[in-house]
mmCIF file of C-alpha atoms in Angstrom:
data_model
loop_
_atom_site.group_PDB
_atom_site.id
_atom_site.type_symbol
_atom_site.label_atom_id
_atom_site.label_comp_id
_atom_site.label_asym_id
_atom_site.label_seq_id
_atom_site.Cartn_x
_atom_site.Cartn_y
_atom_site.Cartn_z
ATOM 1 C CA UNK C 1111 -2.240 -2.962 5.215
ATOM 2 C CA UNK C 1112 -5.836 -2.806 3.280
ATOM 3 C CA UNK C 1113 -9.202 -4.404 3.815
ATOM 4 C CA UNK C 1114 -11.502 -4.159 1.351
ATOM 5 C CA UNK C 1115 -15.380 -5.607 2.659
ATOM 6 C CA UNK C 1116 -18.171 -5.654 0.552
ATOM 7 C CA UNK C 1117 -22.107 -6.336 0.827
ATOM 8 C CA UNK C 1118 -25.182 -4.792 -0.724
ATOM 9 C CA UNK C 1119 -27.547 -2.390 0.784
ATOM 10 C CA UNK C 1120 -31.242 -2.162 -1.280
ATOM 11 C CA UNK C 1121 -29.525 -2.301 -4.783
ATOM 12 C CA UNK C 1122 -25.969 -0.346 -4.165
ATOM 13 C CA UNK C 1123 -23.201 -1.891 -3.856
ATOM 14 C CA UNK C 1124 -21.590 -0.503 -0.930
ATOM 15 C CA UNK C 1125 -17.711 -0.869 -0.528
ATOM 16 C CA UNK C 1126 -15.639 -0.254 2.782
ATOM 17 C CA UNK C 1127 -12.018 0.453 2.778
ATOM 18 C CA UNK C 1128 -9.980 0.774 5.511
ATOM 19 C CA UNK C 1129 -5.569 1.828 5.605
ATOM 20 C CA UNK C 1130 -3.534 2.881 2.971
ATOM 21 C CA UNK C 1131 -4.389 2.509 -0.318
ATOM 22 C CA UNK C 1132 -0.520 2.933 -2.557
ATOM 23 C CA UNK C 1133 0.494 1.730 -5.717
ATOM 24 C CA UNK C 1134 1.667 -1.783 -3.022
ATOM 25 C CA UNK C 1135 -2.219 -3.018 -3.101
ATOM 26 C CA UNK C 1136 -4.328 -0.451 -5.088
ATOM 27 C CA UNK C 1137 -5.105 -2.676 -7.274
ATOM 28 C CA UNK C 1138 -6.608 -5.222 -4.484
ATOM 29 C CA UNK C 1139 -9.410 -1.927 -4.352
ATOM 30 C CA UNK C 1140 -9.028 -1.753 -8.329
ATOM 31 C CA UNK C 1141 -10.270 -5.755 -8.745
ATOM 32 C CA UNK C 1142 -12.450 -5.583 -5.859
ATOM 33 C CA UNK C 1143 -14.561 -2.908 -7.748
ATOM 34 C CA UNK C 1144 -13.763 -4.628 -11.388
ATOM 35 C CA UNK C 1145 -15.121 -7.855 -9.570
ATOM 36 C CA UNK C 1146 -18.554 -5.433 -8.766
ATOM 37 C CA UNK C 1147 -18.949 -3.925 -12.244
ATOM 38 C CA UNK C 1148 -18.582 -7.765 -13.682
ATOM 39 C CA UNK C 1149 -21.153 -8.997 -11.320
ATOM 40 C CA UNK C 1150 -23.283 -6.183 -12.980
ATOM 41 C CA UNK C 1151 -23.468 -3.540 -10.194
ATOM 42 C CA UNK C 1152 -23.900 -0.067 -11.756
ATOM 43 C CA UNK C 1153 -24.817 1.659 -7.965
ATOM 44 C CA UNK C 1154 -21.922 2.229 -6.646
ATOM 45 C CA UNK C 1155 -20.757 3.419 -3.088
ATOM 46 C CA UNK C 1156 -17.122 3.605 -1.930
ATOM 47 C CA UNK C 1157 -17.088 4.334 1.857
ATOM 48 C CA UNK C 1158 -13.366 5.339 2.175
ATOM 49 C CA UNK C 1159 -14.092 5.802 6.046
ATOM 50 C CA UNK C 1160 -11.267 4.170 7.437
ATOM 51 C CA UNK C 1161 -8.422 5.638 4.430
ATOM 52 C CA UNK C 1162 -6.333 7.160 6.443
ATOM 53 C CA UNK C 1163 -3.292 7.643 2.521
ATOM 54 C CA UNK C 1164 -4.311 7.483 -0.232
ATOM 55 C CA UNK C 1165 -1.381 8.497 -2.986
ATOM 56 C CA UNK C 1166 -2.148 8.439 -6.791
ATOM 57 C CA UNK C 1167 -2.359 4.968 -7.480
ATOM 58 C CA UNK C 1168 -5.316 5.205 -5.794
ATOM 59 C CA UNK C 1169 -7.056 7.028 -7.696
ATOM 60 C CA UNK C 1170 -6.136 5.575 -10.833
ATOM 61 C CA UNK C 1171 -8.493 2.407 -10.124
ATOM 62 C CA UNK C 1172 -11.219 4.140 -8.785
ATOM 63 C CA UNK C 1173 -11.333 6.705 -12.016
ATOM 64 C CA UNK C 1174 -10.699 3.440 -13.682
ATOM 65 C CA UNK C 1175 -13.435 1.770 -11.994
ATOM 66 C CA UNK C 1176 -16.171 5.785 -12.633
ATOM 67 C CA UNK C 1177 -15.169 5.548 -15.606
ATOM 68 C CA UNK C 1178 -16.678 1.628 -16.345
ATOM 69 C CA UNK C 1179 -20.168 2.337 -14.636
ATOM 70 C CA UNK C 1180 -20.712 5.937 -16.031
ATOM 71 C CA UNK C 1181 -23.538 6.234 -17.978
ATOM 72 C CA UNK C 1182 -24.899 3.264 -17.005
ATOM 73 C CA UNK C 1183 -25.167 3.521 -13.038
ATOM 74 C CA UNK C 1184 -21.692 5.128 -10.342
ATOM 75 C CA UNK C 1185 -19.988 5.153 -8.254
ATOM 76 C CA UNK C 1186 -20.422 7.123 -5.154
ATOM 77 C CA UNK C 1187 -17.433 8.567 -2.339
ATOM 78 C CA UNK C 1188 -18.341 8.089 0.918
ATOM 79 C CA UNK C 1189 -16.491 9.831 4.510
ATOM 80 C CA UNK C 1190 -13.289 10.830 3.129
ATOM 81 C CA UNK C 1191 -10.375 11.795 5.256
ATOM 82 C CA UNK C 1192 -9.523 15.499 4.650
ATOM 83 C CA UNK C 1193 -6.209 14.270 3.792
ATOM 84 C CA UNK C 1194 -7.996 11.692 0.904
ATOM 85 C CA UNK C 1195 -9.957 14.614 -0.307
ATOM 86 C CA UNK C 1196 -7.184 16.662 -0.413
ATOM 87 C CA UNK C 1197 -5.155 14.500 -3.411
ATOM 88 C CA UNK C 1198 -8.912 14.559 -4.599
ATOM 89 C CA UNK C 1199 -8.895 17.725 -4.957
ATOM 90 C CA UNK C 1200 -5.535 18.124 -6.416
ATOM 91 C CA UNK C 1201 -6.440 15.763 -9.500
ATOM 92 C CA UNK C 1202 -10.130 17.850 -10.019
ATOM 93 C CA UNK C 1203 -11.758 14.511 -8.810
ATOM 94 C CA UNK C 1204 -13.154 16.854 -6.100
ATOM 95 C CA UNK C 1205 -15.692 17.718 -8.844
ATOM 96 C CA UNK C 1206 -15.849 14.139 -10.988
ATOM 97 C CA UNK C 1207 -17.195 11.673 -7.781
ATOM 98 C CA UNK C 1208 -20.467 13.214 -5.981
ATOM 99 C CA UNK C 1209 -18.592 12.425 -2.519
ATOM 100 C CA UNK C 1210 -21.446 12.569 0.852
ATOM 101 C CA UNK C 1211 -20.129 13.160 4.331
ATOM 102 C CA UNK C 1212 -21.624 9.945 5.042
ATOM 103 C CA UNK C 1213 -22.421 6.436 4.142
ATOM 104 C CA UNK C 1214 -25.969 6.496 4.812
ATOM 105 C CA UNK C 1215 -26.673 9.957 2.774
ATOM 106 C CA UNK C 1216 -24.754 7.810 -0.354
ATOM 107 C CA UNK C 1217 -26.499 5.335 -0.691
ATOM 108 C CA UNK C 1218 -29.459 7.058 0.474
ATOM 109 C CA UNK C 1219 -28.662 9.334 -3.155
ATOM 110 C CA UNK C 1220 -29.090 6.709 -5.455
ATOM 111 C CA UNK Z 1321 27.592 11.898 4.560
ATOM 112 C CA UNK Z 1322 27.193 15.549 5.975
ATOM 113 C CA UNK Z 1323 26.217 15.712 9.388
ATOM 114 C CA UNK Z 1324 22.744 16.965 8.984
ATOM 115 C CA UNK Z 1325 22.038 14.252 6.364
ATOM 116 C CA UNK Z 1326 20.741 10.642 6.749
ATOM 117 C CA UNK Z 1327 20.456 7.617 3.916
ATOM 118 C CA UNK Z 1328 18.402 4.681 3.280
ATOM 119 C CA UNK Z 1329 17.754 2.262 0.526
ATOM 120 C CA UNK Z 1330 15.426 0.175 -1.096
ATOM 121 C CA UNK Z 1331 15.195 -2.242 -3.551
ATOM 122 C CA UNK Z 1332 13.447 -0.994 -6.654
ATOM 123 C CA UNK Z 1333 10.360 -3.006 -5.538
ATOM 124 C CA UNK Z 1334 6.868 -1.652 -4.555
ATOM 125 C CA UNK Z 1335 6.890 -3.997 -1.818
ATOM 126 C CA UNK Z 1336 9.628 -1.627 -0.460
ATOM 127 C CA UNK Z 1337 8.108 1.897 -1.134
ATOM 128 C CA UNK Z 1338 6.727 1.627 3.060
ATOM 129 C CA UNK Z 1339 10.176 1.370 4.240
ATOM 130 C CA UNK Z 1340 10.840 4.381 2.483
ATOM 131 C CA UNK Z 1341 7.755 6.479 3.396
ATOM 132 C CA UNK Z 1342 8.616 5.736 7.592
ATOM 133 C CA UNK Z 1343 12.023 6.895 7.166
ATOM 134 C CA UNK Z 1344 11.378 9.984 5.635
ATOM 135 C CA UNK Z 1345 8.638 10.334 7.784
ATOM 136 C CA UNK Z 1346 10.391 9.768 11.087
ATOM 137 C CA UNK Z 1347 13.817 12.024 9.342
ATOM 138 C CA UNK Z 1348 10.770 15.384 8.240
ATOM 139 C CA UNK Z 1349 9.620 14.830 12.278
ATOM 140 C CA UNK Z 1350 12.958 15.477 13.459
ATOM 141 C CA UNK Z 1351 13.386 17.677 11.875
ATOM 142 C CA UNK Z 1352 9.987 19.436 13.090
ATOM 143 C CA UNK Z 1353 8.207 20.005 9.707
ATOM 144 C CA UNK Z 1354 3.782 19.597 11.192
ATOM 145 C CA UNK Z 1355 1.609 16.533 10.852
ATOM 146 C CA UNK Z 1356 0.742 18.150 7.389
ATOM 147 C CA UNK Z 1357 3.766 18.952 5.370
ATOM 148 C CA UNK Z 1358 4.799 15.350 6.759
ATOM 149 C CA UNK Z 1359 1.800 13.595 4.351
ATOM 150 C CA UNK Z 1360 3.030 16.188 1.518
ATOM 151 C CA UNK Z 1361 6.404 14.797 2.152
ATOM 152 C CA UNK Z 1362 5.525 10.414 2.707
ATOM 153 C CA UNK Z 1363 3.207 11.610 -0.383
ATOM 154 C CA UNK Z 1364 5.796 12.616 -2.441
ATOM 155 C CA UNK Z 1365 8.588 9.418 -1.487
ATOM 156 C CA UNK Z 1366 5.507 7.525 -1.992
ATOM 157 C CA UNK Z 1367 5.412 8.748 -5.282
ATOM 158 C CA UNK Z 1368 8.273 9.253 -6.420
ATOM 159 C CA UNK Z 1369 9.605 5.470 -5.461
ATOM 160 C CA UNK Z 1370 6.714 4.310 -7.792
ATOM 161 C CA UNK Z 1371 6.930 6.343 -11.200
ATOM 162 C CA UNK Z 1372 11.300 5.127 -10.770
ATOM 163 C CA UNK Z 1373 9.680 1.814 -10.283
ATOM 164 C CA UNK Z 1374 7.265 1.438 -13.113
ATOM 165 C CA UNK Z 1375 8.635 3.615 -15.943
ATOM 166 C CA UNK Z 1376 12.095 4.110 -15.245
ATOM 167 C CA UNK Z 1377 13.728 0.872 -13.766
ATOM 168 C CA UNK Z 1378 11.193 -1.487 -16.250
ATOM 169 C CA UNK Z 1379 13.433 -4.615 -16.155
ATOM 170 C CA UNK Z 1380 13.098 -5.488 -12.703
ATOM 171 C CA UNK Z 1381 16.172 -6.211 -10.637
ATOM 172 C CA UNK Z 1382 17.022 -7.454 -7.313
ATOM 173 C CA UNK Z 1383 20.799 -5.086 -8.333
ATOM 174 C CA UNK Z 1384 17.838 -1.866 -8.416
ATOM 175 C CA UNK Z 1385 18.212 -0.296 -6.760
ATOM 176 C CA UNK Z 1386 16.661 3.463 -5.196
ATOM 177 C CA UNK Z 1387 18.504 5.094 -2.357
ATOM 178 C CA UNK Z 1388 16.395 8.780 -0.959
ATOM 179 C CA UNK Z 1389 19.215 10.941 1.642
ATOM 180 C CA UNK Z 1390 17.382 13.014 3.449
ATOM 181 C CA UNK Z 1391 19.001 17.190 4.478
ATOM 182 C CA UNK Z 1392 18.192 19.118 7.125
ATOM 183 C CA UNK Z 1393 18.852 22.291 6.309
ATOM 184 C CA UNK Z 1394 18.106 25.625 9.117
ATOM 185 C CA UNK Z 1395 15.010 26.776 6.202
ATOM 186 C CA UNK Z 1396 14.918 24.142 4.501
ATOM 187 C CA UNK Z 1397 14.076 19.647 4.318
ATOM 188 C CA UNK Z 1398 15.180 18.447 1.509
ATOM 189 C CA UNK Z 1399 14.536 14.693 -0.523
ATOM 190 C CA UNK Z 1400 16.923 13.597 -2.317
ATOM 191 C CA UNK Z 1401 15.745 10.326 -4.873
ATOM 192 C CA UNK Z 1402 18.642 8.358 -6.390
ATOM 193 C CA UNK Z 1403 18.016 6.105 -8.796
ATOM 194 C CA UNK Z 1404 20.391 3.685 -11.908
ATOM 195 C CA UNK Z 1405 17.630 4.146 -14.668
ATOM 196 C CA UNK Z 1406 17.863 5.774 -17.713
ATOM 197 C CA UNK Z 1407 18.249 9.622 -17.654
ATOM 198 C CA UNK Z 1408 14.630 10.712 -17.282
ATOM 199 C CA UNK Z 1409 13.548 14.228 -16.191
ATOM 200 C CA UNK Z 1410 10.266 13.275 -15.049
ATOM 201 C CA UNK Z 1411 9.728 17.288 -14.540
ATOM 202 C CA UNK Z 1412 9.692 18.046 -18.640
ATOM 203 C CA UNK Z 1413 6.369 15.629 -18.423
ATOM 204 C CA UNK Z 1414 3.101 17.974 -19.385
ATOM 205 C CA UNK Z 1415 0.937 18.281 -16.189
ATOM 206 C CA UNK Z 1416 -2.184 16.182 -16.184
ATOM 207 C CA UNK Z 1417 -5.139 18.620 -16.073
ATOM 208 C CA UNK Z 1418 -7.144 18.359 -13.159
ATOM 209 C CA UNK Z 1419 -9.985 20.471 -14.522
ATOM 210 C CA UNK Z 1420 -10.208 17.371 -17.762
ATOM 211 C CA UNK Z 1421 -13.452 16.379 -18.026
ATOM 212 C CA UNK Z 1422 -14.063 11.877 -16.840
ATOM 213 C CA UNK Z 1423 -14.132 11.484 -20.658
ATOM 214 C CA UNK Z 1424 -10.673 13.429 -21.273
ATOM 215 C CA UNK Z 1425 -8.530 11.487 -18.524
ATOM 216 C CA UNK Z 1426 -5.931 9.062 -18.805
ATOM 217 C CA UNK Z 1427 -5.476 7.154 -15.532
ATOM 218 C CA UNK Z 1428 -2.055 7.891 -14.553
ATOM 219 C CA UNK Z 1429 0.357 10.659 -14.729
ATOM 220 C CA UNK Z 1430 -0.621 12.877 -11.350
ATOM 221 C CA UNK Z 1431 2.458 10.809 -9.068
ATOM 222 C CA UNK Z 1432 5.209 13.858 -10.652
ATOM 223 C CA UNK Z 1433 2.345 15.978 -10.541
ATOM 224 C CA UNK Z 1434 1.761 15.282 -6.916
ATOM 225 C CA UNK Z 1435 4.894 16.192 -5.741
ATOM 226 C CA UNK Z 1436 4.790 19.352 -7.541
ATOM 227 C CA UNK Z 1437 1.557 20.921 -6.262
ATOM 228 C CA UNK Z 1438 3.151 19.036 -2.380
ATOM 229 C CA UNK Z 1439 6.328 20.079 -2.111
ATOM 230 C CA UNK Z 1440 7.536 23.838 -2.108
ATOM 231 C CA UNK Z 1441 10.567 23.303 -4.563
ATOM 232 C CA UNK Z 1442 11.636 19.939 -7.085
ATOM 233 C CA UNK Z 1443 14.079 20.118 -9.108
ATOM 234 C CA UNK Z 1444 16.056 17.421 -11.319
ATOM 235 C CA UNK Z 1445 19.130 16.332 -12.145
ATOM 236 C CA UNK Z 1446 21.751 13.604 -14.005
ATOM 237 C CA UNK Z 1447 24.876 13.268 -12.323
ATOM 238 C CA UNK Z 1448 27.648 10.699 -13.140
ATOM 239 C CA UNK Z 1449 24.794 8.116 -14.912
ATOM 240 C CA UNK Z 1450 22.302 8.696 -11.980
ATOM 241 C CA UNK Z 1451 18.889 10.355 -11.385
ATOM 242 C CA UNK Z 1452 18.639 12.911 -8.431
ATOM 243 C CA UNK Z 1453 15.077 14.213 -8.240
ATOM 244 C CA UNK Z 1454 14.936 17.024 -5.407
ATOM 245 C CA UNK Z 1455 12.219 17.732 -2.610
ATOM 246 C CA UNK Z 1456 12.120 20.191 -0.515
ATOM 247 C CA UNK Z 1457 9.460 21.446 1.847
ATOM 248 C CA UNK Z 1458 10.468 24.976 3.850
ATOM 249 C CA UNK Z 1459 10.362 24.599 7.800
ATOM 250 C CA UNK Z 1460 8.388 26.803 9.638
ATOM 251 C CA UNK Z 1461 10.748 29.787 10.874
#
């Protein structure tokens, strides 16, 4: 079960996700990210505080979104759990994404 | 079936994978793996089944299945994933590079790499027309 909520903080598109991100539902996250990008949002924060599990299917979606916005904006990550951070680190994405300990730090980083 | 062995079968569809994960988690916990190791087993079975469904069984059919065998031995916990897709040894694939820049990256190809990183041993066999991928976690002694 995956819940995805989107909102705006000033000019920042905030995407808050909770649940499990796997091959069954990762496209749901990808569709949300793409919708935000297609709407013209280029400064985005993905808050992963509620995500207790993310497989490589989830990584595929966030890397794909980052490729689309990097250059004209950014997709920054907030509050990954230790398990999600482990997956990010295995794929070397902790050096590709800017990752913040809190949502307010991530939003305030722009 | 051996006395220390449990088996579970799913249809080759992504919406069946959580059931395979739940099965492995339950057996891994009973085998005495800690929470972190159980999580690694869960990710490994998820990635293996996803790979088979997306790249092995390219023509989805209700008849295609994946069998998961968990084997609990004194010093090791093995997960054996069996499918009847065309012969393919995923361990021969070149690993993606975690140090690659964003521009150099392809978005896929990380599943088998994760299994190799998360588990203590991974091996592949093709026997009697079936692919057998075995992933092992060593049990705490």
